XYZ file of C-alpha atoms in Angstrom:
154
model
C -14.368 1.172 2.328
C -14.683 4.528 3.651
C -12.858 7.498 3.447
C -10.353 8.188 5.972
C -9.820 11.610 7.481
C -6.591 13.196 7.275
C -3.875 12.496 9.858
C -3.140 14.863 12.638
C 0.317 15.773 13.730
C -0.218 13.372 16.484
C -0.638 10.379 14.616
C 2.266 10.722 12.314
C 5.070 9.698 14.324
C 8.806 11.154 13.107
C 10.935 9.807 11.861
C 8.726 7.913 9.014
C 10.111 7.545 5.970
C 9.508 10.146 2.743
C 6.734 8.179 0.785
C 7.012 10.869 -2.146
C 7.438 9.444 -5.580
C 10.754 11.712 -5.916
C 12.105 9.759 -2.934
C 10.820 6.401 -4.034
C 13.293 3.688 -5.884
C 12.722 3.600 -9.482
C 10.336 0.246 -9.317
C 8.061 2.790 -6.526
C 7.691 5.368 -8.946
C 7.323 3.615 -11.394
C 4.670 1.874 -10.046
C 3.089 5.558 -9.449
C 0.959 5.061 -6.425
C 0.377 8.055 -4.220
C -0.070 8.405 -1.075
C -3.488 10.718 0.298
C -3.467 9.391 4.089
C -1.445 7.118 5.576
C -2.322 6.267 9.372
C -1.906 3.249 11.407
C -5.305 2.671 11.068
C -5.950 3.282 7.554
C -4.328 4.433 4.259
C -5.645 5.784 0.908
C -3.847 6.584 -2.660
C -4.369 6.822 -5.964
C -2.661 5.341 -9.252
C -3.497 5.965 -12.607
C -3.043 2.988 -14.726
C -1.710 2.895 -17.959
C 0.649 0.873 -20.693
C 3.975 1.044 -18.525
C 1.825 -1.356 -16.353
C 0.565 -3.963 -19.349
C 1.415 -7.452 -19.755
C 2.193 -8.373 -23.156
C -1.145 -8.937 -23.385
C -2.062 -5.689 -23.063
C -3.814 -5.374 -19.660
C -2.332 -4.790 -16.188
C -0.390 -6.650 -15.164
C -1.461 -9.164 -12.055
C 1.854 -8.206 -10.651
C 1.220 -4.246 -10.331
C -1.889 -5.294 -8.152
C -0.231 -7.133 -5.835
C 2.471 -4.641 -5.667
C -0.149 -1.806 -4.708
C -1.179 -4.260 -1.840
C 1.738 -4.940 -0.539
C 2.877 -1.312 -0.812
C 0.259 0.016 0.693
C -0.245 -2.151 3.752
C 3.305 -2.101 4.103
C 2.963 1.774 4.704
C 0.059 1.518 7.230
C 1.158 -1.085 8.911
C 4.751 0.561 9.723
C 3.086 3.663 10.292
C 1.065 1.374 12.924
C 4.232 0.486 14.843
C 6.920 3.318 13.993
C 6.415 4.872 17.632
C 7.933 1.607 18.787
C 10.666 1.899 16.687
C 9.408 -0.485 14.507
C 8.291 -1.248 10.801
C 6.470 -3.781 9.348
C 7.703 -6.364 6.182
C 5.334 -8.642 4.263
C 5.544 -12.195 4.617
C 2.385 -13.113 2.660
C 0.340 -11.215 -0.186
C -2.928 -13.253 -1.329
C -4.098 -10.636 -4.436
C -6.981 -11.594 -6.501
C -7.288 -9.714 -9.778
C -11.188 -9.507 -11.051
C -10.948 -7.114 -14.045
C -7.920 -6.502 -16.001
C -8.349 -2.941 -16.441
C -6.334 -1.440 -19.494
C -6.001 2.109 -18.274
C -7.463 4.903 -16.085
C -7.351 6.209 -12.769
C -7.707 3.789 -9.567
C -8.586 4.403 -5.709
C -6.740 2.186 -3.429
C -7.670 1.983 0.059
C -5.778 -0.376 3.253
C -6.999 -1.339 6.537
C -5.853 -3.476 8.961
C -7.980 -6.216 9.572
C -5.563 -7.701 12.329
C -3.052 -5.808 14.302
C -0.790 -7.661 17.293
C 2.581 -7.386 18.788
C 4.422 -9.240 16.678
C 1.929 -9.288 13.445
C -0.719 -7.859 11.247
C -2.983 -8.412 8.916
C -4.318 -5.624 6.130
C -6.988 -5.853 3.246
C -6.599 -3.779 0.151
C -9.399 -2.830 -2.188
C -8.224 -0.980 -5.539
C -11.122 0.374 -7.969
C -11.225 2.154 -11.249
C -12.821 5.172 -11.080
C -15.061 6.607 -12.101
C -17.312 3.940 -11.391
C -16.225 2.662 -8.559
C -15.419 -1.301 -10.228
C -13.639 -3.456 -8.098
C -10.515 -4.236 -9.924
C -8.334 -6.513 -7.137
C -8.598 -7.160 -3.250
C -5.891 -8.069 -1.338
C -4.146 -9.135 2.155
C -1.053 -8.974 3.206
C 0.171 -10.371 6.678
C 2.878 -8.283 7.565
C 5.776 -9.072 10.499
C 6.624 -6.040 12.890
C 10.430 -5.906 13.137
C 12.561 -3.819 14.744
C 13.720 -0.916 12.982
C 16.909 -1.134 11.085
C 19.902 1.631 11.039
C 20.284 3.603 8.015
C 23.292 3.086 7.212
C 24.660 6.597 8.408
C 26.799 7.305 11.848
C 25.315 9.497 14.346
């Protein structure tokens, strides 16, 4: 996948929530992805994998991949429909896991594949860098929904 360029004002409809790991729940940031771009059309971030992410085995865990998918197309594809007053929720992940990388930093990288009124569909690709290896790919079909209140009056 290619690099995707960085979003202009335009593109980032507001209000969208803060995707900063100080405003993430404690599972997000522990999970430690980051954010670089997220558009409706595409979405890139960066992990770095380590032991707070192993099995008991000692590897990462097949779990932390398919929470990067699912966290990441989750972000594009709400991005994708927030000017509608929308988000989007996942209703099926499908992550495959090809090496079970101990530790290091990974690229992860969304884009839709799919993208209708009512649903989409969005591939993730995370690799260990350097090297550029593969480590899981992804899809998650997502549901648009409408958007929900926040719980605060006015």
């Amino acid at each position: 996948m290619a690099a995707i360029p960085d979003p202009s004002p335009e593109s980032c409809p507001d209000p969208f929530p803060d995707l900063g790991l100080d405003a993430a729940s404690r599972f997000a940031a522990t999970l430690g992805l980051i954010f670089d771009v997220v558009r409706g059309d595409g979405v890139t971030g960066h992990l770095e994998l380590g032991p707070h992410h192993h099995s008991a085995w000692g590897t990462v865990h097949g779990g932390v991949y398919s929470t990067v998918v699912e966290r990441a197309a989750s972000v594009g594809a709400s991005r994708a429909v927030a000017d509608k007053g929308r988000f989007a929720v996942g209703v099926h992940n499908a992550t495959d896991v090809f090496v079970t990388e101990v530790r290091g930093p990974a690229l992860v990288e969304a884009r839709p594949v799919f993208q209708g009124e009512l649903q989409q569909l969005w591939s993730v690709e995370i690799r260990a860098l350097p090297g550029n290896t593969l480590l899981a790919r992804g899809q998650l079909r997502l549901q648009n929904v409408a958007g929900r209140s926040t719980g605060h009056d006015g």
